[in-house]
């Protein structure tokens, strides 16, 4: 569970670790006092992520960095989507990532910015590999992953698979950057 962890800050966003109570409100689609939701938040994907977080409460035992984060704009604090990490069963250092933005927030680079920040956070927590996939016709999501430093590693009849490896888990090529993409944008509150 994500309780007790600090928000992650990028130039334009705050990734807020979702608490159990916040997830319950998202599932009910009823904001509580102090919740600042954008006009399309939560959408079906946000509700699905909140349900997954609630199902994992207790089972995850609070192991970082698994969990869901609300994506909020820094300029107005409004939630505009979500991003989350899930542990891959049977591995100690691999997670999967999923994300989604409300329709009105797309096309501004927010998803890639959030993904870069979450990758950098995952690397700082000892994760060695992050995996994701996107439907073959979802070119926007494929571009987001590529912009965040993930690379395609295969596909089947339905999806293209992507991966990113922590800088510390791979051998450096001559001239290769040894910091995680977006690492310089991270901050905590």
Short mmCIF file of N, CA and C in Angstrom, two decimals:
data_model
loop_
_atom_site.label_atom_id
_atom_site.label_comp_id
_atom_site.label_asym_id
_atom_site.label_seq_id
_atom_site.Cartn_x
_atom_site.Cartn_y
_atom_site.Cartn_z
N UNK A 1 0.85 -1.17 0.00
CA UNK A 1 0.00 0.00 0.00
C UNK A 1 0.89 1.23 0.00
N UNK A 2 0.41 2.32 -0.48
CA UNK A 2 1.23 3.50 -0.66
C UNK A 2 1.19 4.47 0.50
N UNK A 3 0.48 4.19 1.54
CA UNK A 3 0.34 5.13 2.65
C UNK A 3 1.70 5.49 3.21
N UNK A 4 1.88 6.78 3.51
CA UNK A 4 3.12 7.24 4.12
C UNK A 4 4.20 7.65 3.15
N UNK A 5 4.00 7.48 1.88
CA UNK A 5 5.02 7.88 0.91
C UNK A 5 4.73 9.29 0.45
N UNK A 6 5.79 9.95 0.06
CA UNK A 6 5.69 11.34 -0.39
C UNK A 6 5.22 11.42 -1.84
N UNK A 7 4.62 12.55 -2.16
CA UNK A 7 4.29 12.85 -3.55
C UNK A 7 5.58 12.93 -4.36
N UNK A 8 5.49 12.59 -5.64
CA UNK A 8 6.59 12.75 -6.59
C UNK A 8 6.28 13.96 -7.45
N UNK A 9 7.23 14.85 -7.60
CA UNK A 9 7.02 16.09 -8.35
C UNK A 9 7.83 16.09 -9.63
N UNK A 10 7.20 16.56 -10.70
CA UNK A 10 7.90 16.82 -11.96
C UNK A 10 7.71 18.31 -12.25
N UNK A 11 8.15 18.74 -13.39
CA UNK A 11 8.02 20.15 -13.74
C UNK A 11 6.56 20.61 -13.71
N UNK A 12 5.65 19.78 -14.25
CA UNK A 12 4.24 20.21 -14.37
C UNK A 12 3.26 19.36 -13.58
N UNK A 13 3.74 18.27 -12.97
CA UNK A 13 2.83 17.31 -12.35
C UNK A 13 3.21 16.97 -10.92
N UNK A 14 2.23 16.44 -10.21
CA UNK A 14 2.45 15.80 -8.92
C UNK A 14 1.85 14.40 -9.05
N UNK A 15 2.66 13.39 -8.73
CA UNK A 15 2.17 12.01 -8.67
C UNK A 15 1.89 11.73 -7.19
N UNK A 16 0.62 11.63 -6.87
CA UNK A 16 0.21 11.48 -5.47
C UNK A 16 -0.11 10.01 -5.18
N UNK A 17 0.63 9.37 -4.23
CA UNK A 17 0.33 7.99 -3.88
C UNK A 17 -1.08 7.89 -3.30
N UNK A 18 -1.89 7.08 -3.93
CA UNK A 18 -3.29 6.97 -3.54
C UNK A 18 -3.42 6.16 -2.25
N UNK A 19 -4.20 6.68 -1.32
CA UNK A 19 -4.48 5.96 -0.08
C UNK A 19 -5.71 5.08 -0.28
N UNK A 20 -5.93 4.19 0.67
CA UNK A 20 -7.12 3.33 0.62
C UNK A 20 -8.39 4.18 0.58
N UNK A 21 -8.45 5.22 1.41
CA UNK A 21 -9.64 6.06 1.46
C UNK A 21 -9.86 6.80 0.13
N UNK A 22 -8.79 7.28 -0.48
CA UNK A 22 -8.91 7.94 -1.78
C UNK A 22 -9.38 6.96 -2.84
N UNK A 23 -8.84 5.74 -2.80
CA UNK A 23 -9.26 4.71 -3.76
C UNK A 23 -10.74 4.39 -3.60
N UNK A 24 -11.20 4.30 -2.36
CA UNK A 24 -12.62 4.03 -2.13
C UNK A 24 -13.49 5.14 -2.71
N UNK A 25 -13.07 6.41 -2.57
CA UNK A 25 -13.84 7.52 -3.14
C UNK A 25 -13.84 7.47 -4.66
N UNK A 26 -12.70 7.10 -5.26
CA UNK A 26 -12.63 6.98 -6.72
C UNK A 26 -13.58 5.89 -7.21
N UNK A 27 -13.58 4.75 -6.53
CA UNK A 27 -14.48 3.65 -6.93
C UNK A 27 -15.94 4.11 -6.83
N UNK A 28 -16.27 4.86 -5.78
CA UNK A 28 -17.64 5.37 -5.62
C UNK A 28 -17.92 6.56 -6.54
N UNK A 29 -16.85 7.14 -7.10
CA UNK A 29 -16.95 8.34 -7.95
C UNK A 29 -17.56 9.51 -7.19
N UNK A 30 -17.17 9.62 -5.92
CA UNK A 30 -17.64 10.72 -5.08
C UNK A 30 -16.44 11.35 -4.37
N UNK A 31 -16.08 12.57 -4.75
CA UNK A 31 -14.94 13.21 -4.09
C UNK A 31 -15.25 13.54 -2.63
N UNK A 32 -14.21 13.53 -1.83
CA UNK A 32 -14.33 13.93 -0.44
C UNK A 32 -13.85 15.36 -0.28
N UNK A 33 -13.96 15.88 0.93
CA UNK A 33 -13.45 17.23 1.18
C UNK A 33 -11.96 17.31 0.83
N UNK A 34 -11.59 18.31 0.09
CA UNK A 34 -10.20 18.49 -0.28
C UNK A 34 -9.80 17.81 -1.58
N UNK A 35 -10.60 16.87 -2.08
CA UNK A 35 -10.30 16.24 -3.37
C UNK A 35 -10.51 17.27 -4.47
N UNK A 36 -9.54 17.37 -5.36
CA UNK A 36 -9.64 18.29 -6.50
C UNK A 36 -9.58 17.46 -7.76
N UNK A 37 -10.73 17.11 -8.27
CA UNK A 37 -10.81 16.27 -9.45
C UNK A 37 -11.10 17.11 -10.68
N UNK A 38 -10.39 16.78 -11.76
CA UNK A 38 -10.68 17.39 -13.04
C UNK A 38 -12.07 16.96 -13.50
N UNK A 39 -12.62 17.62 -14.53
CA UNK A 39 -14.00 17.35 -14.95
C UNK A 39 -14.25 15.92 -15.43
N UNK A 40 -13.25 15.23 -15.90
CA UNK A 40 -13.44 13.86 -16.40
C UNK A 40 -12.90 12.81 -15.44
N UNK A 41 -12.48 13.23 -14.27
CA UNK A 41 -11.88 12.31 -13.31
C UNK A 41 -12.91 11.92 -12.27
N UNK A 42 -12.99 10.66 -11.91
CA UNK A 42 -12.26 9.52 -12.45
C UNK A 42 -12.98 8.94 -13.66
N UNK A 43 -12.21 8.41 -14.60
CA UNK A 43 -12.81 7.69 -15.71
C UNK A 43 -12.75 6.19 -15.41
N UNK A 44 -13.18 5.37 -16.35
CA UNK A 44 -13.26 3.93 -16.11
C UNK A 44 -11.90 3.33 -15.75
N UNK A 45 -10.82 3.82 -16.38
CA UNK A 45 -9.49 3.29 -16.08
C UNK A 45 -9.06 3.67 -14.67
N UNK A 46 -9.39 4.88 -14.23
CA UNK A 46 -9.06 5.30 -12.87
C UNK A 46 -9.78 4.42 -11.85
N UNK A 47 -11.04 4.13 -12.11
CA UNK A 47 -11.82 3.27 -11.21
C UNK A 47 -11.22 1.87 -11.19
N UNK A 48 -10.84 1.35 -12.34
CA UNK A 48 -10.22 0.02 -12.41
C UNK A 48 -8.92 -0.02 -11.60
N UNK A 49 -8.11 1.01 -11.71
CA UNK A 49 -6.86 1.07 -10.95
C UNK A 49 -7.11 1.15 -9.45
N UNK A 50 -8.12 1.94 -9.06
CA UNK A 50 -8.46 2.05 -7.64
C UNK A 50 -8.97 0.72 -7.09
N UNK A 51 -9.77 0.02 -7.88
CA UNK A 51 -10.24 -1.31 -7.45
C UNK A 51 -9.08 -2.27 -7.28
N UNK A 52 -8.13 -2.23 -8.20
CA UNK A 52 -6.95 -3.11 -8.09
C UNK A 52 -6.15 -2.77 -6.83
N UNK A 53 -6.02 -1.49 -6.52
CA UNK A 53 -5.31 -1.08 -5.31
C UNK A 53 -6.03 -1.61 -4.08
N UNK A 54 -7.35 -1.48 -4.04
CA UNK A 54 -8.11 -1.97 -2.89
C UNK A 54 -7.99 -3.49 -2.75
N UNK A 55 -7.99 -4.20 -3.87
CA UNK A 55 -7.84 -5.66 -3.83
C UNK A 55 -6.47 -6.06 -3.30
N UNK A 56 -5.45 -5.24 -3.58
CA UNK A 56 -4.08 -5.56 -3.17
C UNK A 56 -3.78 -5.14 -1.73
N UNK A 57 -4.62 -4.28 -1.15
CA UNK A 57 -4.37 -3.82 0.21
C UNK A 57 -4.25 -5.03 1.14
N UNK A 58 -3.18 -5.07 1.86
CA UNK A 58 -2.93 -6.20 2.75
C UNK A 58 -2.12 -7.28 2.07
N UNK A 59 -2.45 -7.63 0.84
CA UNK A 59 -1.71 -8.68 0.13
C UNK A 59 -0.32 -8.21 -0.23
N UNK A 60 -0.17 -6.91 -0.56
CA UNK A 60 1.13 -6.38 -0.96
C UNK A 60 2.03 -6.15 0.24
N UNK A 61 1.46 -6.00 1.41
CA UNK A 61 2.26 -5.77 2.60
C UNK A 61 3.00 -4.45 2.60
N UNK A 62 2.60 -3.53 1.73
CA UNK A 62 3.22 -2.22 1.72
C UNK A 62 4.57 -2.17 1.02
N UNK A 63 4.93 -3.18 0.27
CA UNK A 63 6.23 -3.17 -0.41
C UNK A 63 6.26 -2.09 -1.47
N UNK A 64 7.27 -1.26 -1.41
CA UNK A 64 7.42 -0.22 -2.41
C UNK A 64 8.06 -0.81 -3.65
N UNK A 65 7.87 -0.27 -4.79
CA UNK A 65 7.10 0.92 -5.10
C UNK A 65 5.72 0.62 -5.65
N UNK A 66 5.23 -0.63 -5.48
CA UNK A 66 3.92 -0.97 -6.03
C UNK A 66 2.84 -0.05 -5.48
N UNK A 67 1.90 0.28 -6.33
CA UNK A 67 0.79 1.11 -5.91
C UNK A 67 0.34 2.06 -7.00
N UNK A 68 -0.77 2.71 -6.73
CA UNK A 68 -1.36 3.64 -7.69
C UNK A 68 -1.08 5.08 -7.27
N UNK A 69 -0.98 5.93 -8.25
CA UNK A 69 -0.74 7.35 -8.04
C UNK A 69 -1.75 8.14 -8.86
N UNK A 70 -2.34 9.16 -8.25
CA UNK A 70 -3.12 10.11 -9.02
C UNK A 70 -2.13 11.02 -9.73
N UNK A 71 -2.41 11.31 -10.99
CA UNK A 71 -1.63 12.31 -11.72
C UNK A 71 -2.38 13.63 -11.58
N UNK A 72 -1.71 14.60 -10.96
CA UNK A 72 -2.30 15.91 -10.73
C UNK A 72 -1.48 16.99 -11.41
N UNK A 73 -2.15 17.97 -11.97
CA UNK A 73 -1.45 19.13 -12.52
C UNK A 73 -0.97 20.00 -11.37
N UNK A 74 0.29 20.45 -11.44
CA UNK A 74 0.81 21.34 -10.39
C UNK A 74 0.11 22.70 -10.40
N UNK A 75 -0.25 23.18 -11.58
CA UNK A 75 -0.81 24.54 -11.69
C UNK A 75 -2.13 24.71 -10.95
N UNK A 76 -2.96 23.65 -10.88
CA UNK A 76 -4.25 23.80 -10.21
C UNK A 76 -4.58 22.65 -9.25
N UNK A 77 -3.70 21.65 -9.16
CA UNK A 77 -3.91 20.54 -8.24
C UNK A 77 -4.97 19.55 -8.67
N UNK A 78 -5.52 19.69 -9.86
CA UNK A 78 -6.59 18.81 -10.33
C UNK A 78 -6.05 17.45 -10.76
N UNK A 79 -6.75 16.39 -10.33
CA UNK A 79 -6.42 15.03 -10.78
C UNK A 79 -6.89 14.87 -12.21
N UNK A 80 -6.00 14.39 -13.07
CA UNK A 80 -6.31 14.25 -14.50
C UNK A 80 -6.07 12.84 -15.01
N UNK A 81 -5.73 11.92 -14.13
CA UNK A 81 -5.50 10.54 -14.54
C UNK A 81 -4.77 9.78 -13.46
N UNK A 82 -4.26 8.62 -13.85
CA UNK A 82 -3.56 7.79 -12.90
C UNK A 82 -2.44 7.00 -13.54
N UNK A 83 -1.54 6.55 -12.69
CA UNK A 83 -0.41 5.72 -13.12
C UNK A 83 -0.10 4.79 -11.96
N UNK A 84 0.31 3.58 -12.26
CA UNK A 84 0.58 2.65 -11.17
C UNK A 84 1.58 1.58 -11.53
N UNK A 85 2.17 1.04 -10.49
CA UNK A 85 3.13 -0.06 -10.61
C UNK A 85 2.57 -1.27 -9.88
N UNK A 86 2.74 -2.45 -10.48
CA UNK A 86 2.36 -3.71 -9.85
C UNK A 86 3.54 -4.66 -9.89
N UNK A 87 3.77 -5.35 -8.79
CA UNK A 87 4.84 -6.34 -8.76
C UNK A 87 4.49 -7.51 -9.68
N UNK A 88 5.50 -8.04 -10.35
CA UNK A 88 5.33 -9.22 -11.17
C UNK A 88 5.48 -10.43 -10.26
N UNK A 89 4.51 -11.29 -10.26
CA UNK A 89 4.53 -12.46 -9.38
C UNK A 89 5.78 -13.30 -9.63
N UNK A 90 6.42 -13.69 -8.54
CA UNK A 90 7.59 -14.56 -8.64
C UNK A 90 8.90 -13.84 -8.85
N UNK A 91 8.87 -12.50 -8.92
CA UNK A 91 10.11 -11.75 -9.08
C UNK A 91 10.20 -10.69 -7.99
N UNK A 92 11.40 -10.43 -7.57
CA UNK A 92 11.61 -9.43 -6.52
C UNK A 92 11.92 -8.05 -7.07
N UNK A 93 12.37 -7.98 -8.33
CA UNK A 93 12.86 -6.69 -8.84
C UNK A 93 12.24 -6.27 -10.16
N UNK A 94 11.05 -6.82 -10.48
CA UNK A 94 10.36 -6.47 -11.72
C UNK A 94 8.94 -6.01 -11.41
N UNK A 95 8.52 -4.93 -12.07
CA UNK A 95 7.16 -4.42 -11.93
C UNK A 95 6.59 -4.16 -13.31
N UNK A 96 5.27 -4.08 -13.37
CA UNK A 96 4.59 -3.63 -14.58
C UNK A 96 4.05 -2.24 -14.30
N UNK A 97 3.87 -1.47 -15.36
CA UNK A 97 3.33 -0.12 -15.23
C UNK A 97 2.12 0.02 -16.14
N UNK A 98 1.15 0.76 -15.66
CA UNK A 98 -0.02 1.12 -16.45
C UNK A 98 -0.37 2.57 -16.15
N UNK A 99 -0.97 3.25 -17.09
CA UNK A 99 -1.29 4.66 -16.91
C UNK A 99 -2.44 5.04 -17.82
N UNK A 100 -3.06 6.14 -17.49
CA UNK A 100 -4.12 6.68 -18.33
C UNK A 100 -4.39 8.12 -17.95
N UNK A 101 -4.70 8.91 -18.94
CA UNK A 101 -5.05 10.31 -18.72
C UNK A 101 -6.47 10.53 -19.22
N UNK A 102 -7.17 11.43 -18.56
CA UNK A 102 -8.49 11.82 -19.05
C UNK A 102 -8.32 12.47 -20.42
N UNK A 103 -9.33 12.33 -21.25
CA UNK A 103 -9.24 12.76 -22.65
C UNK A 103 -8.77 14.20 -22.82
N UNK A 104 -9.27 15.11 -22.00
CA UNK A 104 -8.91 16.53 -22.18
C UNK A 104 -7.46 16.82 -21.80
N UNK A 105 -6.78 15.89 -21.11
CA UNK A 105 -5.39 16.11 -20.69
C UNK A 105 -4.39 15.47 -21.65
N UNK A 106 -4.87 14.76 -22.62
CA UNK A 106 -3.97 14.05 -23.55
C UNK A 106 -3.35 15.02 -24.56
N UNK A 107 -2.21 14.58 -25.12
CA UNK A 107 -1.56 15.35 -26.17
C UNK A 107 -0.70 16.50 -25.67
N UNK A 108 -0.42 16.55 -24.38
CA UNK A 108 0.38 17.63 -23.80
C UNK A 108 1.70 17.13 -23.23
N UNK A 109 1.98 15.84 -23.36
CA UNK A 109 3.21 15.27 -22.82
C UNK A 109 3.13 14.88 -21.36
N UNK A 110 1.95 14.98 -20.74
CA UNK A 110 1.81 14.64 -19.33
C UNK A 110 2.11 13.16 -19.05
N UNK A 111 1.62 12.27 -19.91
CA UNK A 111 1.80 10.84 -19.67
C UNK A 111 3.29 10.47 -19.67
N UNK A 112 4.05 10.95 -20.65
CA UNK A 112 5.48 10.64 -20.70
C UNK A 112 6.21 11.25 -19.51
N UNK A 113 5.81 12.46 -19.11
CA UNK A 113 6.43 13.10 -17.95
C UNK A 113 6.17 12.29 -16.68
N UNK A 114 4.94 11.83 -16.51
CA UNK A 114 4.60 11.01 -15.34
C UNK A 114 5.33 9.68 -15.37
N UNK A 115 5.40 9.06 -16.55
CA UNK A 115 6.07 7.76 -16.67
C UNK A 115 7.56 7.89 -16.39
N UNK A 116 8.22 8.93 -16.89
CA UNK A 116 9.63 9.14 -16.59
C UNK A 116 9.87 9.27 -15.09
N UNK A 117 9.00 10.03 -14.43
CA UNK A 117 9.15 10.21 -12.98
C UNK A 117 8.96 8.90 -12.23
N UNK A 118 7.97 8.11 -12.64
CA UNK A 118 7.72 6.84 -11.94
C UNK A 118 8.83 5.84 -12.21
N UNK A 119 9.40 5.85 -13.41
CA UNK A 119 10.55 4.99 -13.69
C UNK A 119 11.72 5.38 -12.79
N UNK A 120 12.00 6.66 -12.70
CA UNK A 120 13.11 7.11 -11.85
C UNK A 120 12.87 6.69 -10.40
N UNK A 121 11.63 6.82 -9.93
CA UNK A 121 11.32 6.40 -8.56
C UNK A 121 11.51 4.89 -8.41
N UNK A 122 11.06 4.12 -9.38
CA UNK A 122 11.23 2.66 -9.32
C UNK A 122 12.71 2.30 -9.23
N UNK A 123 13.53 2.95 -10.05
CA UNK A 123 14.98 2.66 -10.00
C UNK A 123 15.52 2.98 -8.61
N UNK A 124 15.07 4.08 -8.02
CA UNK A 124 15.58 4.46 -6.70
C UNK A 124 15.15 3.49 -5.60
N UNK A 125 14.13 2.68 -5.88
CA UNK A 125 13.64 1.71 -4.90
C UNK A 125 14.16 0.30 -5.15
N UNK A 126 15.12 0.16 -6.06
CA UNK A 126 15.74 -1.14 -6.30
C UNK A 126 15.10 -1.98 -7.38
N UNK A 127 14.12 -1.44 -8.08
CA UNK A 127 13.52 -2.17 -9.20
C UNK A 127 14.55 -2.24 -10.32
N UNK A 128 14.69 -3.40 -10.92
CA UNK A 128 15.66 -3.57 -12.01
C UNK A 128 15.00 -3.52 -13.39
N UNK A 129 13.70 -3.86 -13.46
CA UNK A 129 13.04 -3.95 -14.76
C UNK A 129 11.58 -3.51 -14.63
N UNK A 130 11.12 -2.71 -15.59
CA UNK A 130 9.72 -2.31 -15.68
C UNK A 130 9.20 -2.77 -17.03
N UNK A 131 8.04 -3.41 -17.01
CA UNK A 131 7.42 -3.94 -18.23
C UNK A 131 6.07 -3.28 -18.45
N UNK A 132 5.67 -3.18 -19.71
CA UNK A 132 4.36 -2.61 -20.06
C UNK A 132 3.96 -3.13 -21.43
N UNK A 133 2.72 -2.89 -21.80
CA UNK A 133 2.27 -3.23 -23.15
C UNK A 133 1.23 -2.23 -23.59
N UNK A 134 1.01 -2.18 -24.88
CA UNK A 134 -0.01 -1.31 -25.47
C UNK A 134 -0.62 -2.04 -26.66
N UNK A 135 -1.91 -1.86 -26.85
CA UNK A 135 -2.56 -2.43 -28.03
C UNK A 135 -1.83 -1.97 -29.28
N UNK A 136 -1.78 -2.83 -30.30
CA UNK A 136 -1.06 -2.49 -31.52
C UNK A 136 -1.57 -1.20 -32.16
N UNK A 137 -2.87 -0.93 -32.04
CA UNK A 137 -3.40 0.28 -32.65
C UNK A 137 -3.32 1.50 -31.74
N UNK A 138 -2.79 1.35 -30.53
CA UNK A 138 -2.66 2.48 -29.60
C UNK A 138 -1.28 3.10 -29.76
N UNK A 139 -1.11 3.79 -30.86
CA UNK A 139 0.19 4.40 -31.17
C UNK A 139 0.56 5.49 -30.18
N UNK A 140 -0.43 6.19 -29.65
CA UNK A 140 -0.13 7.25 -28.68
C UNK A 140 0.55 6.67 -27.45
N UNK A 141 0.04 5.57 -26.92
CA UNK A 141 0.65 4.97 -25.74
C UNK A 141 2.04 4.42 -26.06
N UNK A 142 2.21 3.87 -27.25
CA UNK A 142 3.54 3.39 -27.65
C UNK A 142 4.52 4.55 -27.72
N UNK A 143 4.08 5.69 -28.20
CA UNK A 143 4.96 6.88 -28.26
C UNK A 143 5.29 7.37 -26.86
N UNK A 144 4.33 7.31 -25.94
CA UNK A 144 4.58 7.70 -24.55
C UNK A 144 5.69 6.85 -23.97
N UNK A 145 5.58 5.53 -24.14
CA UNK A 145 6.60 4.64 -23.56
C UNK A 145 7.97 4.89 -24.18
N UNK A 146 8.01 5.08 -25.49
CA UNK A 146 9.29 5.37 -26.14
C UNK A 146 9.87 6.70 -25.65
N UNK A 147 9.01 7.71 -25.50
CA UNK A 147 9.48 9.02 -25.03
C UNK A 147 10.00 8.95 -23.60
N UNK A 148 9.51 8.00 -22.82
CA UNK A 148 9.96 7.84 -21.42
C UNK A 148 11.17 6.94 -21.31
N UNK A 149 11.66 6.42 -22.44
CA UNK A 149 12.87 5.61 -22.41
C UNK A 149 12.64 4.10 -22.42
N UNK A 150 11.38 3.68 -22.58
CA UNK A 150 11.12 2.25 -22.69
C UNK A 150 11.34 1.82 -24.15
N UNK A 151 11.66 0.56 -24.34
CA UNK A 151 11.91 0.10 -25.70
C UNK A 151 11.02 -1.11 -26.01
N UNK A 152 10.58 -1.21 -27.28
CA UNK A 152 9.77 -2.37 -27.65
C UNK A 152 10.62 -3.64 -27.65
N UNK A 153 10.04 -4.73 -27.16
CA UNK A 153 10.77 -5.99 -27.08
C UNK A 153 10.02 -7.14 -27.75
N UNK A 154 8.88 -6.87 -28.36
CA UNK A 154 8.14 -7.91 -29.06
C UNK A 154 6.68 -7.54 -29.17
N UNK A 155 5.95 -8.38 -29.87
CA UNK A 155 4.52 -8.18 -30.01
C UNK A 155 3.85 -9.49 -30.35
N UNK A 156 2.56 -9.53 -30.13
CA UNK A 156 1.78 -10.67 -30.58
C UNK A 156 0.65 -10.12 -31.45
N UNK A 157 -0.38 -10.89 -31.69
CA UNK A 157 -1.46 -10.46 -32.58
C UNK A 157 -2.26 -9.29 -32.02
N UNK A 158 -2.07 -8.97 -30.75
CA UNK A 158 -2.89 -7.98 -30.07
C UNK A 158 -2.12 -6.79 -29.52
N UNK A 159 -0.94 -7.02 -28.92
CA UNK A 159 -0.22 -5.96 -28.22
C UNK A 159 1.27 -5.93 -28.56
N UNK A 160 1.87 -4.76 -28.33
CA UNK A 160 3.31 -4.58 -28.41
C UNK A 160 3.82 -4.47 -26.97
N UNK A 161 4.91 -5.19 -26.68
CA UNK A 161 5.48 -5.24 -25.34
C UNK A 161 6.68 -4.30 -25.25
N UNK A 162 6.80 -3.62 -24.11
CA UNK A 162 7.89 -2.68 -23.86
C UNK A 162 8.57 -3.04 -22.55
N UNK A 163 9.82 -2.62 -22.43
CA UNK A 163 10.56 -2.80 -21.19
C UNK A 163 11.53 -1.65 -21.00
N UNK A 164 11.89 -1.46 -19.75
CA UNK A 164 12.96 -0.53 -19.39
C UNK A 164 13.76 -1.20 -18.29
N UNK A 165 15.06 -1.03 -18.35
CA UNK A 165 15.97 -1.63 -17.38
C UNK A 165 16.66 -0.52 -16.59
N UNK A 166 16.75 -0.71 -15.30
CA UNK A 166 17.40 0.30 -14.45
C UNK A 166 18.83 0.52 -14.91
N UNK A 167 19.28 1.75 -14.90
CA UNK A 167 20.66 2.03 -15.31
C UNK A 167 21.68 1.21 -14.53
N UNK A 168 21.44 0.96 -13.26
CA UNK A 168 22.38 0.20 -12.45
C UNK A 168 22.34 -1.30 -12.75
N UNK A 169 21.32 -1.76 -13.48
CA UNK A 169 21.18 -3.18 -13.77
C UNK A 169 21.71 -3.57 -15.14
N UNK A 170 22.23 -2.62 -15.87
CA UNK A 170 22.75 -2.94 -17.20
C UNK A 170 24.15 -2.37 -17.35
N UNK A 171 24.88 -2.96 -18.22
CA UNK A 171 26.24 -2.47 -18.48
C UNK A 171 26.15 -1.19 -19.28
N UNK A 172 26.95 -0.24 -18.93
CA UNK A 172 26.96 1.04 -19.63
C UNK A 172 27.73 0.92 -20.93
N UNK A 173 27.11 1.39 -22.00
CA UNK A 173 27.80 1.47 -23.28
C UNK A 173 28.63 2.75 -23.26
N UNK A 174 29.66 2.83 -24.09
CA UNK A 174 30.47 4.05 -24.12
C UNK A 174 29.59 5.28 -24.37
N UNK A 175 29.71 6.27 -23.51
CA UNK A 175 28.94 7.50 -23.65
C UNK A 175 27.51 7.42 -23.17
N UNK A 176 27.08 6.27 -22.63
CA UNK A 176 25.69 6.12 -22.20
C UNK A 176 25.43 6.88 -20.92
N UNK A 177 24.25 7.47 -20.84
CA UNK A 177 23.80 8.17 -19.64
C UNK A 177 23.52 7.15 -18.54
N UNK A 178 23.99 7.39 -17.32
CA UNK A 178 23.85 6.43 -16.22
C UNK A 178 22.77 6.82 -15.22
N UNK A 179 21.92 7.80 -15.54
CA UNK A 179 20.83 8.16 -14.65
C UNK A 179 19.52 7.81 -15.33
N UNK A 180 18.51 7.57 -14.53
CA UNK A 180 17.20 7.21 -15.06
C UNK A 180 16.59 8.39 -15.79
N UNK A 181 15.81 8.10 -16.86
CA UNK A 181 15.12 9.18 -17.56
C UNK A 181 14.23 9.94 -16.58
N UNK A 182 14.30 11.25 -16.60
CA UNK A 182 13.46 12.06 -15.74
C UNK A 182 13.95 12.21 -14.32
N UNK A 183 15.09 11.58 -13.98
CA UNK A 183 15.56 11.61 -12.60
C UNK A 183 15.80 13.02 -12.10
N UNK A 184 16.25 13.90 -12.97
CA UNK A 184 16.53 15.26 -12.56
C UNK A 184 15.26 16.06 -12.26
N UNK A 185 14.09 15.54 -12.62
CA UNK A 185 12.85 16.25 -12.39
C UNK A 185 12.19 15.86 -11.09
N UNK A 186 12.69 14.84 -10.42
CA UNK A 186 12.03 14.34 -9.23
C UNK A 186 12.28 15.20 -8.02
N UNK A 187 11.28 15.28 -7.19
CA UNK A 187 11.40 15.92 -5.89
C UNK A 187 10.34 15.34 -4.99
N UNK A 188 10.44 15.52 -3.72
CA UNK A 188 9.46 15.00 -2.77
C UNK A 188 8.93 16.13 -1.93
N UNK A 189 7.72 15.93 -1.43
CA UNK A 189 7.17 16.90 -0.49
C UNK A 189 6.97 16.25 0.84
#
